Coordinates of C-alpha atoms in Angstrom, one line a residue:
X1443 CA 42.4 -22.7 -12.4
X1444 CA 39.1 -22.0 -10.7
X1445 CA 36.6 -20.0 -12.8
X1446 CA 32.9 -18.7 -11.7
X1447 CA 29.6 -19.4 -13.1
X1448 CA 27.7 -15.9 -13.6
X1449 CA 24.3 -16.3 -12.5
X1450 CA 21.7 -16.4 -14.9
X1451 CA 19.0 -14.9 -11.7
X1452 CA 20.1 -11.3 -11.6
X1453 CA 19.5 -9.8 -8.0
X1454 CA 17.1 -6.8 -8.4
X1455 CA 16.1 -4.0 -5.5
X1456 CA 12.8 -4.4 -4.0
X1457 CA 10.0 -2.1 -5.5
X1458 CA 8.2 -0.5 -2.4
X1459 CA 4.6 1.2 -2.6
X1460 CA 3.1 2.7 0.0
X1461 CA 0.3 5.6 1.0
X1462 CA 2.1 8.8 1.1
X1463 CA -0.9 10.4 2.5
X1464 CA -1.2 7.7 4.9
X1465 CA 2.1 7.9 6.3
X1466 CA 1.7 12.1 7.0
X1467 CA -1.6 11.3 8.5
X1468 CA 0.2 8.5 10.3
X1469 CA 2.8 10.8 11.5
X1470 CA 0.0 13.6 12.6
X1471 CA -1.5 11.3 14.7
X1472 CA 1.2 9.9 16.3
X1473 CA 2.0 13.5 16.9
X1474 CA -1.1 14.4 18.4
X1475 CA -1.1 11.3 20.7
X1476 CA 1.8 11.4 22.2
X1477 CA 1.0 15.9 22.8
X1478 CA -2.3 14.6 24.3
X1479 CA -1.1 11.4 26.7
X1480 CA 2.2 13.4 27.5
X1481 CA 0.0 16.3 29.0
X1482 CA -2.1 13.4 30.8
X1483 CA 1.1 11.9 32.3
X1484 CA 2.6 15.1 33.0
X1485 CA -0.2 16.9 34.4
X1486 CA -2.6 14.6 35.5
X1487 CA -3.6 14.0 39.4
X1488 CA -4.9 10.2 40.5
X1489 CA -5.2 7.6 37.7
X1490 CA -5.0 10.3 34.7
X1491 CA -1.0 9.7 34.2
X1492 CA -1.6 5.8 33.9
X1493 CA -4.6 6.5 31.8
X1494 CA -2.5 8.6 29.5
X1495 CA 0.2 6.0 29.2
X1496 CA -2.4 2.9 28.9
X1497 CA -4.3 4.8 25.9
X1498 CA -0.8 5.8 24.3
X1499 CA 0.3 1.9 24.5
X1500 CA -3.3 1.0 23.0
X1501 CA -3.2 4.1 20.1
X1502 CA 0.3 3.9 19.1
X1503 CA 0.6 0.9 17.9
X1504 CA -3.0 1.2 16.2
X1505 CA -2.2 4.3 14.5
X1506 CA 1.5 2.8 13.0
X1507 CA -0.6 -0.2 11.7
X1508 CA -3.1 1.5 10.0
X1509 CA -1.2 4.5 8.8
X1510 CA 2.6 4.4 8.6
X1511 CA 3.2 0.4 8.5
X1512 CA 1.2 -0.7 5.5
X1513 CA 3.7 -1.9 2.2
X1514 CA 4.0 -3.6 -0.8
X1515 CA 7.4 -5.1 -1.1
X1516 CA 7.9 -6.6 -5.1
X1517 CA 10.8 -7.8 -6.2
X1518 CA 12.0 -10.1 -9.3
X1519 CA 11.2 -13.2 -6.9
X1520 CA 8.3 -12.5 -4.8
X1521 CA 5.7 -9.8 -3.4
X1522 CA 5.8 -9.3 0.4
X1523 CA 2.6 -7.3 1.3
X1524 CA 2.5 -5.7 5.1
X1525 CA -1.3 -5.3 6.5
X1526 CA -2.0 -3.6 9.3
X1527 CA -1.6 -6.9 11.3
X1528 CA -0.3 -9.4 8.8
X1529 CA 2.6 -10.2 6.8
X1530 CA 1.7 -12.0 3.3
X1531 CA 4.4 -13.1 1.3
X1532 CA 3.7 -14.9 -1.8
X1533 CA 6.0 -15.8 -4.6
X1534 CA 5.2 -15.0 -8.1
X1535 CA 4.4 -18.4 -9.2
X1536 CA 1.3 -18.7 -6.3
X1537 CA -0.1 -15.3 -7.7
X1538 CA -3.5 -15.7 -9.6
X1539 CA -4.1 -12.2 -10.1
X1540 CA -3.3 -8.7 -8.5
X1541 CA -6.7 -6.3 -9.8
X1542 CA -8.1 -3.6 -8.5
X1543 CA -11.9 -2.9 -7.8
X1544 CA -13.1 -1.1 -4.8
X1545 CA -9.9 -1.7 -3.5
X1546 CA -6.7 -3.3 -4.3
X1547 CA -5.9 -7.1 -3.6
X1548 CA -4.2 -10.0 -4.4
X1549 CA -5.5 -13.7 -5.0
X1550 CA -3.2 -16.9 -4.6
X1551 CA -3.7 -20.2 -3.7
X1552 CA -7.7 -19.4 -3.3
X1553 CA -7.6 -16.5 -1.1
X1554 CA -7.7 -12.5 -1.7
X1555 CA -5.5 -10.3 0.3
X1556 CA -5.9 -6.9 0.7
X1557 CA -3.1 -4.4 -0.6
X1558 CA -4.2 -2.1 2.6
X1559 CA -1.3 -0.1 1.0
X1560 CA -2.9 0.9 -2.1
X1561 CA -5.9 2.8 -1.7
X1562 CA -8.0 3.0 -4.4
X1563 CA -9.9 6.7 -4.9
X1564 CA -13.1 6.1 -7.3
X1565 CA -12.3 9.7 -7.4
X1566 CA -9.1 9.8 -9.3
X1567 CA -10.1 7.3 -11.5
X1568 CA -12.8 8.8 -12.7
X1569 CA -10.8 11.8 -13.5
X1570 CA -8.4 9.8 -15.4
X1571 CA -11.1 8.4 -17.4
X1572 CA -12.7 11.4 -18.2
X1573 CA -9.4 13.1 -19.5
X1574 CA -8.9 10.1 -21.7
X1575 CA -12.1 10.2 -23.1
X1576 CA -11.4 13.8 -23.9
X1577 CA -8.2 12.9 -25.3
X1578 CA -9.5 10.3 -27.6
X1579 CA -11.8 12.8 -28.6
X1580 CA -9.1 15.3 -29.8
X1581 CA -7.6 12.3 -31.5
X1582 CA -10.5 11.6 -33.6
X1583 CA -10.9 15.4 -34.5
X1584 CA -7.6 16.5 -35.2
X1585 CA -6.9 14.3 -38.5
X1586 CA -9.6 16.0 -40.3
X1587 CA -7.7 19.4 -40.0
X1588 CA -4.6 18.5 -41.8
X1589 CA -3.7 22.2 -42.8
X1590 CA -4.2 23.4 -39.2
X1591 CA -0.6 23.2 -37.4
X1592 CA -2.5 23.9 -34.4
X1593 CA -4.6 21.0 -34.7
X1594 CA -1.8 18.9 -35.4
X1595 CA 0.3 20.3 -32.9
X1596 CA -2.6 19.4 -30.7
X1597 CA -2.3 15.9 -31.8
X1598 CA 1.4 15.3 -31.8
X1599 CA 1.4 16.2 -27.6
X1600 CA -1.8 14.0 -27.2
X1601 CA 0.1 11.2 -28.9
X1602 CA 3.5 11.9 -27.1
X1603 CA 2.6 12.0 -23.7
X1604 CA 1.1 9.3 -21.7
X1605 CA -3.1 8.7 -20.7
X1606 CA -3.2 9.5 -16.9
X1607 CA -3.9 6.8 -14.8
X1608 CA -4.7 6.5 -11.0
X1609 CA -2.2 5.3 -8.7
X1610 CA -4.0 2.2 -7.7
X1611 CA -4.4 1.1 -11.2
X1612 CA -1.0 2.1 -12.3
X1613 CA 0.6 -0.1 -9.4
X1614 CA -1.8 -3.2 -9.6
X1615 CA -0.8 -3.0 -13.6
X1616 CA 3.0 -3.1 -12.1
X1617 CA 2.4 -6.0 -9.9
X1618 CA 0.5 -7.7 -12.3
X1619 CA 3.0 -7.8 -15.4
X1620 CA 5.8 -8.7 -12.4
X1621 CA 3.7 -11.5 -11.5
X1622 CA 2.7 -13.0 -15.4
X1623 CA 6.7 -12.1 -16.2
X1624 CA 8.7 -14.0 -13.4
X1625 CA 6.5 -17.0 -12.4
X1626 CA 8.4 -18.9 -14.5
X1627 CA 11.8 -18.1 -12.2
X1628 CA 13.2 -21.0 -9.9
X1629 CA 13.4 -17.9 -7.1
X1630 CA 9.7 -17.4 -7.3
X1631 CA 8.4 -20.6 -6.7
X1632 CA 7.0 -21.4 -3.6
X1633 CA 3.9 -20.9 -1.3
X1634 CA 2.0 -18.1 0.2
X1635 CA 2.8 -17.7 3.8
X1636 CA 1.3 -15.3 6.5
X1637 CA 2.5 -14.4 9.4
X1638 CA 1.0 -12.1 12.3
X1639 CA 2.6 -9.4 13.6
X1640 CA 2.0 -10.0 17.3
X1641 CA 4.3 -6.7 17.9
X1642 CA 1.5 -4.6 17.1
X1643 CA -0.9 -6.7 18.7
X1644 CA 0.7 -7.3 21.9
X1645 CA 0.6 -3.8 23.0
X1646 CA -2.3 -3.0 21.6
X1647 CA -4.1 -5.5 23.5
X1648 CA -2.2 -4.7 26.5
X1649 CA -3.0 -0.8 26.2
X1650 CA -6.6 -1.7 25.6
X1651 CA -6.9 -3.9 28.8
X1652 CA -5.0 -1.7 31.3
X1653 CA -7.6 1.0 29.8
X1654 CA -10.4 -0.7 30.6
X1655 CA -8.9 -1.9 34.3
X1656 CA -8.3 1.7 35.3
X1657 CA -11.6 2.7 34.3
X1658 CA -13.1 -0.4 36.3
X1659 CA -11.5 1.0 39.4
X1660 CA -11.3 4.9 39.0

């Protein structure tokens, strides 16, 4: 009689985060590229079609790395960040801190990488602190008026519902308390490794070289 071990390492979905205004922008441009090179191509007399095409395989690939590729990727084991041109992936256990200043990043091992898909806006935060300060504010007040139910009504939804936060700080918090709670796993042990992504360079080196050769000899 055979019998199976349950595993003590449950299996949990990856956590994704990701710049939803960056990915419409993304798919704007991408959208306006390929309306402005397909004209090019389609219209153009001489060198203007293989100009068109050159720029698109220069752009594209520029615009998906900046825009539309850019993740975080946590899971119970590991965080997987995807730059613009890297991929970082670096178990829990090699994590030093995830914080967020002017902008998001991650240290490990000695070295910072940028979350390129966590934007930070000074401006939201500093809304969020202001409507916490304000909040605080009615805290403090309302216990003095005891026999106003308006007051304390006041005080009941300012305790019930949660202090805004912005995104960026919300998420790094997230990564953060996944980091200090699972470095202790066997899963998330391990070393940082990067890896380029040569198939957004490629072309995009390519495109930028053809570019400049068909220039050179218009």
């Amino acid at each position: 009689m055979s019998s199976q071990q349950p595993s003590d390492e449950p299996v949990y979905a990856d956590r994704v985060y990701r710049s939803s205004m960056g990915f419409v922008s993304g798919v704007l441009l991408l959208a306006l590229t390929v309306w402005l090179c397909g004209d090019a191509v389609l219209r153009g007399t001489g060198n203007t079609p293989w100009i068109g095409l050159a720029v698109a395989l220069c752009v594209v690939p520029l615009i998906i790395a900046f825009t539309i590729r850019p993740a975080v990727f946590a899971n119970a084991d590991r965080m997987r960040v995807r730059n613009p041109f890297r991929i970082i992936e670096l178990p829990w256990a090699a994590v030093d801190a995830v914080r967020a200043g002017y902008s998001a990043e991650v240290l490990a091992e000695g070295s910072k990488y940028q979350l390129w898909s966590v934007p930070v806006s000074l401006r939201e935060r500093k809304k969020a602190n202001r409507q916490q300060m304000r909040r605080k504010a009615i805290d403090r007040r309302d216990p003095g008026s005891a026999g106003d139910p308006t007051a304390r009504g006041r005080a009941s939804a300012s305790a019930a519902s949660e202090p805004m936060r912005a995104d960026a700080d919300r998420i790094v918090d997230e990564l953060q308390g996944l980091a200090e709670s699972n470095a202790a796993r066997p899963g998330a042990q391990g070393s940082v490794r990067v890896r380029w992504s040569y198939e957004i360079i490629a072309p995009a080196l390519i495109g930028a070289l053809l570019l400049i050769v068909l220039i050179a000899t218009r």
